Each structure stands twice: as C-alpha cells, then as structure tokens.
Short mmCIF file of C-alpha atoms in Angstrom, two decimals:
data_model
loop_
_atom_site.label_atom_id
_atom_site.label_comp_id
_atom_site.label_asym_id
_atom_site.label_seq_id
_atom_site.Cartn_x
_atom_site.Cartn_y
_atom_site.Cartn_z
CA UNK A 1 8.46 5.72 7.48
CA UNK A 2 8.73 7.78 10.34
CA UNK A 3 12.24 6.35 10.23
CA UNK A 4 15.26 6.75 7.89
CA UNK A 5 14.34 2.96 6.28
CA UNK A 6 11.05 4.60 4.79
CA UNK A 7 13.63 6.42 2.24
CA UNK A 8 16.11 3.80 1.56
CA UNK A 9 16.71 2.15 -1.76
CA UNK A 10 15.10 4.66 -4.00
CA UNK A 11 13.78 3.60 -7.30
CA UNK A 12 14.36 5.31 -10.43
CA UNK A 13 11.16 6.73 -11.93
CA UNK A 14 9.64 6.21 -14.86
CA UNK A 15 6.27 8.57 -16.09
CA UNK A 16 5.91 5.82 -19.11
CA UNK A 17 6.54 2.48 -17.03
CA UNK A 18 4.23 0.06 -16.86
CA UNK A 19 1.16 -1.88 -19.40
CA UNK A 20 -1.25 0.06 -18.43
CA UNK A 21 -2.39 4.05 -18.82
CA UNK A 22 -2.14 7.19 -16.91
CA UNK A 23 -5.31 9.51 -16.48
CA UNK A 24 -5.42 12.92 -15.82
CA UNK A 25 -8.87 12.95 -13.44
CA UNK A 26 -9.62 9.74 -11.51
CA UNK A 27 -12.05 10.86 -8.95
CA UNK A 28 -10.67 14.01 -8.71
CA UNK A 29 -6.79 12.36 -9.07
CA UNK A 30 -4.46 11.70 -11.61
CA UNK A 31 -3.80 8.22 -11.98
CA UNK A 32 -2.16 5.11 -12.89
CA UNK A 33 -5.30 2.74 -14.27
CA UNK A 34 -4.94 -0.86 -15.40
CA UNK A 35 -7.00 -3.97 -15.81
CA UNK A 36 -10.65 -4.56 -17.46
CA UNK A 37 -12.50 -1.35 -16.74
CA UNK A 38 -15.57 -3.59 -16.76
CA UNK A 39 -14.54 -5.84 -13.91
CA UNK A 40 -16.87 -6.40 -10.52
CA UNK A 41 -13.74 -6.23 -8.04
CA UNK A 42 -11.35 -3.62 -7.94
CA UNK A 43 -8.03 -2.60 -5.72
CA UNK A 44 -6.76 0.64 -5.15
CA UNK A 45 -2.91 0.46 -4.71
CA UNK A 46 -0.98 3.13 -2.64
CA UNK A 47 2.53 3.64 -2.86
CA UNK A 48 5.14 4.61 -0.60
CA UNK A 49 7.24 8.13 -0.11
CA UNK A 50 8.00 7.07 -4.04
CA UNK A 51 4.79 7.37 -5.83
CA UNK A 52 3.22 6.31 -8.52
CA UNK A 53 5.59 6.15 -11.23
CA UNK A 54 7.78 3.58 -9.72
CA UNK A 55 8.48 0.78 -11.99
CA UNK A 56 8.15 -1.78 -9.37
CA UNK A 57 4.67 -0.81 -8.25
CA UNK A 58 3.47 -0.41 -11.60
CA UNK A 59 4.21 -4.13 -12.52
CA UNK A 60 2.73 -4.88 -9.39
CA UNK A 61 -0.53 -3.01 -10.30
CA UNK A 62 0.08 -4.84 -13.58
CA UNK A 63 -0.11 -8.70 -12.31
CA UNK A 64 -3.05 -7.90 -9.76
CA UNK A 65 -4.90 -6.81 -12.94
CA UNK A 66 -3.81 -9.82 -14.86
CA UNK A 67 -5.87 -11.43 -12.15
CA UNK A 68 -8.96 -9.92 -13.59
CA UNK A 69 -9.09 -7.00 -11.02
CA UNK A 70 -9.08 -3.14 -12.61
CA UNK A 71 -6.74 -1.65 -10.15
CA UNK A 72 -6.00 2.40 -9.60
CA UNK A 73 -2.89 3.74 -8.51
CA UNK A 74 -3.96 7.36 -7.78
CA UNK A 75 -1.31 10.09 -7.10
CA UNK A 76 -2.01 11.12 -3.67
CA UNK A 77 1.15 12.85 -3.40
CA UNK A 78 0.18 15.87 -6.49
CA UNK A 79 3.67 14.65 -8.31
CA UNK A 80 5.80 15.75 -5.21
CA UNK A 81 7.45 12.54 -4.01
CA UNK A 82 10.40 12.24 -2.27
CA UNK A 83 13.43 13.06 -3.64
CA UNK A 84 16.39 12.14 -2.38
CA UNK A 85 18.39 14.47 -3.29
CA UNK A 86 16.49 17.43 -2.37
CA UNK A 87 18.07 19.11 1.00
CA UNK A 88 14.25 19.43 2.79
CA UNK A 89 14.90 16.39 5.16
CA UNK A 90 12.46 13.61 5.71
CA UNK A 91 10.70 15.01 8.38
CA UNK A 92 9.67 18.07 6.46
CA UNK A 93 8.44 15.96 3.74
CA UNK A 94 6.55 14.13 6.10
CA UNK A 95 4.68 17.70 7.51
CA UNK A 96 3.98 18.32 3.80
CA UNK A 97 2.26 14.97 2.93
CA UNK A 98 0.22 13.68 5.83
CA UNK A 99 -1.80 10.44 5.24
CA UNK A 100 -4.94 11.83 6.51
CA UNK A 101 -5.29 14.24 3.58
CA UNK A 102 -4.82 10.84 1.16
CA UNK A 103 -7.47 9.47 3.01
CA UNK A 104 -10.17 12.30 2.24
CA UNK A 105 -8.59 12.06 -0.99
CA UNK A 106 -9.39 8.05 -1.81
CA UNK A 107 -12.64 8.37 -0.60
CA UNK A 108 -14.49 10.19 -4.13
CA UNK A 109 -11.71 7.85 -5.84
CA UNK A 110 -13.49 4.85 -4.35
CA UNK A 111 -17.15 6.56 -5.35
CA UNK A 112 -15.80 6.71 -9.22
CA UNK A 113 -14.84 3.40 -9.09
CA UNK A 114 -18.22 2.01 -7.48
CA UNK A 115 -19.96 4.10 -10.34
CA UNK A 116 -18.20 1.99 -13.07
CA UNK A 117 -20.57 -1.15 -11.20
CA UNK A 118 -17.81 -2.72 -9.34
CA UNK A 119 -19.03 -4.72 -6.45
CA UNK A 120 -16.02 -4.91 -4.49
CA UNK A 121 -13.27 -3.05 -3.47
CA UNK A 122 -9.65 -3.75 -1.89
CA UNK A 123 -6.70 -1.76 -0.98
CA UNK A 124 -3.22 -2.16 -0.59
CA UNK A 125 -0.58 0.33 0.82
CA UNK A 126 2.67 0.59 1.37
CA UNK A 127 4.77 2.17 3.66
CA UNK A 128 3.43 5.58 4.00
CA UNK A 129 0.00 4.19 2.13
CA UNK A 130 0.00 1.39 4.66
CA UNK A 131 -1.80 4.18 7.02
CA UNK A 132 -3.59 5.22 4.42
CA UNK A 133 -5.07 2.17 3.83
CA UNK A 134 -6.35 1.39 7.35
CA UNK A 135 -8.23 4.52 7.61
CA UNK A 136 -9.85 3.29 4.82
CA UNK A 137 -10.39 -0.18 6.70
CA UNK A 138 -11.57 1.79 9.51
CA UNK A 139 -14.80 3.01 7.72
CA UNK A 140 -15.71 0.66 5.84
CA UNK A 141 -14.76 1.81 2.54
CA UNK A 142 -13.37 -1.37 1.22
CA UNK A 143 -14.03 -5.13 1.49
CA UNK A 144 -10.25 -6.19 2.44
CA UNK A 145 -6.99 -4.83 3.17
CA UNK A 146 -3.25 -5.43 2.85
CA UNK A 147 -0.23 -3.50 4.51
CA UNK A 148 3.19 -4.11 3.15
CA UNK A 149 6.20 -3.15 5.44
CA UNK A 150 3.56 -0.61 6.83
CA UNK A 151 4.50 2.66 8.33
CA UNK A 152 3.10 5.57 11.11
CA UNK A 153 0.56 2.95 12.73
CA UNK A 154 -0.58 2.33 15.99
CA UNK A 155 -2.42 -0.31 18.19
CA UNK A 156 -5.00 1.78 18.11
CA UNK A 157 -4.99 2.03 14.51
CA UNK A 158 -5.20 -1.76 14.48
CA UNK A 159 -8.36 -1.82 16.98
CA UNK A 160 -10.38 0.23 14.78
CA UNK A 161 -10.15 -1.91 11.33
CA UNK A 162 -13.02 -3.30 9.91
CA UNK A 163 -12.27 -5.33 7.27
CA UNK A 164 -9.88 -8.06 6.49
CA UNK A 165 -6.54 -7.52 6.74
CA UNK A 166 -3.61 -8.63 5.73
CA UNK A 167 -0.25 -7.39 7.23
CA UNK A 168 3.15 -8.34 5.44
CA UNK A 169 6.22 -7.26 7.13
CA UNK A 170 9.86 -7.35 7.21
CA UNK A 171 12.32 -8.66 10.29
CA UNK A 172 14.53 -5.98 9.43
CA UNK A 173 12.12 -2.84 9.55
CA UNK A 174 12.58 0.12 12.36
CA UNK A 175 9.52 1.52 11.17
CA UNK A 176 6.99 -1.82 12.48
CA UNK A 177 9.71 -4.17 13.55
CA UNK A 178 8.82 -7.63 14.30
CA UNK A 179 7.30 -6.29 18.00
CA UNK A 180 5.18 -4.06 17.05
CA UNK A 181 3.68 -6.70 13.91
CA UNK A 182 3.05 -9.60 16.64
CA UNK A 183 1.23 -6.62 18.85
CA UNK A 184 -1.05 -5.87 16.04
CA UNK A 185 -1.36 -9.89 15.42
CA UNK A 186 -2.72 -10.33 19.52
CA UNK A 187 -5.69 -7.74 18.65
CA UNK A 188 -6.66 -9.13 15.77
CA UNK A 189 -6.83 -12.41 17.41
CA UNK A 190 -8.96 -10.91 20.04
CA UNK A 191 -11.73 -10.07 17.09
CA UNK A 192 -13.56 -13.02 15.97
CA UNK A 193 -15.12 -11.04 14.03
CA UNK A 194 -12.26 -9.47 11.41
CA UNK A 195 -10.33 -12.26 9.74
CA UNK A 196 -6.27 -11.33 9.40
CA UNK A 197 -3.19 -12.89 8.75
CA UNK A 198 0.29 -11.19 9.79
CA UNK A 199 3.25 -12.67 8.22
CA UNK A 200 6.60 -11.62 8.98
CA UNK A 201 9.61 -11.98 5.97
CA UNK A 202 12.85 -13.50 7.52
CA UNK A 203 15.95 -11.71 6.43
CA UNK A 204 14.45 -8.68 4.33
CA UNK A 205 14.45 -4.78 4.95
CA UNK A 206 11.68 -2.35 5.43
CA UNK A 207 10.61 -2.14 1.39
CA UNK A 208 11.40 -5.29 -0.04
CA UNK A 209 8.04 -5.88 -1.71
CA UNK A 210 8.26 -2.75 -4.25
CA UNK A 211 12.04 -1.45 -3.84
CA UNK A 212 13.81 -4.81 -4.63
CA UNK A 213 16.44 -4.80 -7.11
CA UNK A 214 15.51 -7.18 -10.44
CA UNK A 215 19.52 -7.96 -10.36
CA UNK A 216 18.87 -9.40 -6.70
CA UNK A 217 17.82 -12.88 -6.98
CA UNK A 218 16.90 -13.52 -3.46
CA UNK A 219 14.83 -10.06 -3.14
CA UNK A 220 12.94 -10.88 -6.14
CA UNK A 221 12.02 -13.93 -4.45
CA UNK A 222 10.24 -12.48 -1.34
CA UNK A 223 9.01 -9.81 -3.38
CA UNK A 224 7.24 -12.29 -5.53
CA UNK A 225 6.43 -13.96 -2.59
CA UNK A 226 4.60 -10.82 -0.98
CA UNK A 227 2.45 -10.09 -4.14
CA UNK A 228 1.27 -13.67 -4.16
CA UNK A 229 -0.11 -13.85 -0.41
CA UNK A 230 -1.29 -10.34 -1.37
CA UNK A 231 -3.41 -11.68 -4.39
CA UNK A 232 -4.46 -14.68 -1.92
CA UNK A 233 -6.12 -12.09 -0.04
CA UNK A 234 -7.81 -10.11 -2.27
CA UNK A 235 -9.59 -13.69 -4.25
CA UNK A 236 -10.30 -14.76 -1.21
CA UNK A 237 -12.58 -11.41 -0.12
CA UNK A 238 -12.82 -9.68 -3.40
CA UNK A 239 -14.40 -12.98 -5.46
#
C-alpha cells in the first residue's frame, strides 16, 4: 500500500453488512464479531486502507466462521478509513494510520479473546493489515498467519516470523510484486523450523481477494480461491 494499487477499486461500505454483529468494546475496540463465541480456535481478520465495514471482508469473516472458528474484525482504524474522495492524499493517510499502533492495539484484543477459553489463535491481514499481522507473527501472539496481497513489508520482516505463514499474492501488485514474494519464499525455505507456503495468483491485481467485483466472474473465482487456501491454513494449525 505504499503504492497507488493499495487504494484502487474501492468498495462501497456498508455499517449493517454482513451475518454477524458489531460490538462497541472488543478488547478495548469496536468490532465486527461472528462465529460460535464458545469455539477453541479463533482468527482475527484485518482489513485493508478500507476497514471493517466492507461487504467483501465481512462475508469473508462470515465463511471462516461457518468453519466453526469465532473470528473478530476489530476497527483498528477508529472509523477513519480511506476515503477516496477526500483531498488528504495517500501518503498523509498513511502518517495518520501506522501499522505499529494496530499492533499494540491487537495485542489486549487477542487477551479478550484467550479469556473466552480459546486455545488457538490465527490472523489474517490484508494489505495494510498484512504488516500488521506479521508483527503479530513476530511475537508469538498467534498460532498461524496469512498475508493477502500484503503491503509495507520487508525481508527483514519475513526473518523475524514465528509462526506459520501463509503468503497469497498477486502477479500484478507494485506493492509486493512477484520479486519481492519469491524473496520472502527463499527465507522461509532457509527455516526448517517455520512451515510456509507462498502462492502467487496469475493474472490478478493487488486486492483481488476482498475488492473483487461479484459481477466479475473470473475475480470471484480467485477470490474464492484465496479464502479457501486461507481456511487450509488455518485447519491445518488452528485444529
């Protein structure tokens, strides 16, 4: 997101979308909640410059939970995402919302989920929660992570995960192009010790997975596609 391709194809929001409900204090966050409350594994999902109230990502939180997972979208951006037709530019909205603050933000989100007796704990981010979500990898805070079309990483972001991971990117992405995916791939392989897998989507831009359109048959497609090796990951390391 550091790029222009982290604000392309914005969705229309929607406060009321989605099956599940929205709380006003989730570990300190308003949130999107859905899923059995009494489940053992849970995954915290983290949207991109969009937020929370995204239709797409809220029937994404919706099938992961259908999975038997209670699942938390918290609003780590204080109901101040993007907008695209504001005049402040990207970079200033960048300056304004810096991962590192989500970060400190997930972690007493994570303690009220662990106090409801769940046993495990994923995350998924994209975008701008991609980074998000490895800083959470990085200190052990979950059991697995995935990174859709991720955003503002480094190799040395990638070094310092300890967790599964999952990466899930797009060939046609300026902000982790197909390089800098297959760099993060050759350190991973070098650690015997963190399992990963690091798929790249032929033919698909930088936010397929949540900003596809439903009249786009072929986007739907690798969409779908991304939330089921998504779901892989999290029953494999979650169950």
């Amino acid at each position: 997101m550091a790029s222009s391709h982290g604000f392309e194809n914005p969705p229309t929001l929607e406060p009321a979308s989605g099956g599940g409900e929205v709380v006003d204090d989730f570990g300190g966050q308003k949130a999107y909640v859905t899923g059995s409350a009494g489940s053992k594994a849970a995954v915290v999902l983290i949207f991109d410059a969009f937020g929370f109230e995204a239709p797409n990502l809220r029937k994404i939180a919706d099938k992961v939970a259908s999975s038997g997972y209670f699942v938390v979208v918290p609003d780590f951006l204080h109901g101040d995402p993007y907008d695209p037709s504001n005049p402040n530019n990207p970079g200033m909205w960048m300056q304004e919302h810096n991962p590192q603050n989500a970060f400190e933000e997930a972690k007493p989100v994570i303690a009220a989920i662990k106090e409801k007796g769940v046993c495990s704990i994923g995350a998924a981010g994209y975008c701008w929660g991609a980074k998000v979500v490895v800083e959470l990898a990085k200190v052990h805070e979950i059991q697995a992570a995935v990174l859709l079309h991720p955003s503002l990483l480094t190799v040395d972001d990638i070094k310092e995960v300890k967790c599964p991971i999952s990466i899930l990117g797009a060939e046609i992405d300026r902000s982790s192009p197909p390089e800098l995916l297959k760099q993060f791939e050759q350190i991973l392989s070098a650690n015997s010790e963190i399992d990963h897998f690091v798929k790249i989507f032929p033919g698909v831009p930088h936010g397929w997975a949540v900003r596809y359109s439903d009249n786009d048959a072929s986007a739907v497609t690798s969409a779908k596609e991304a939330l089921q090796d998504m779901s892989h990951w999290f029953n494999k390391y979650l169950n």
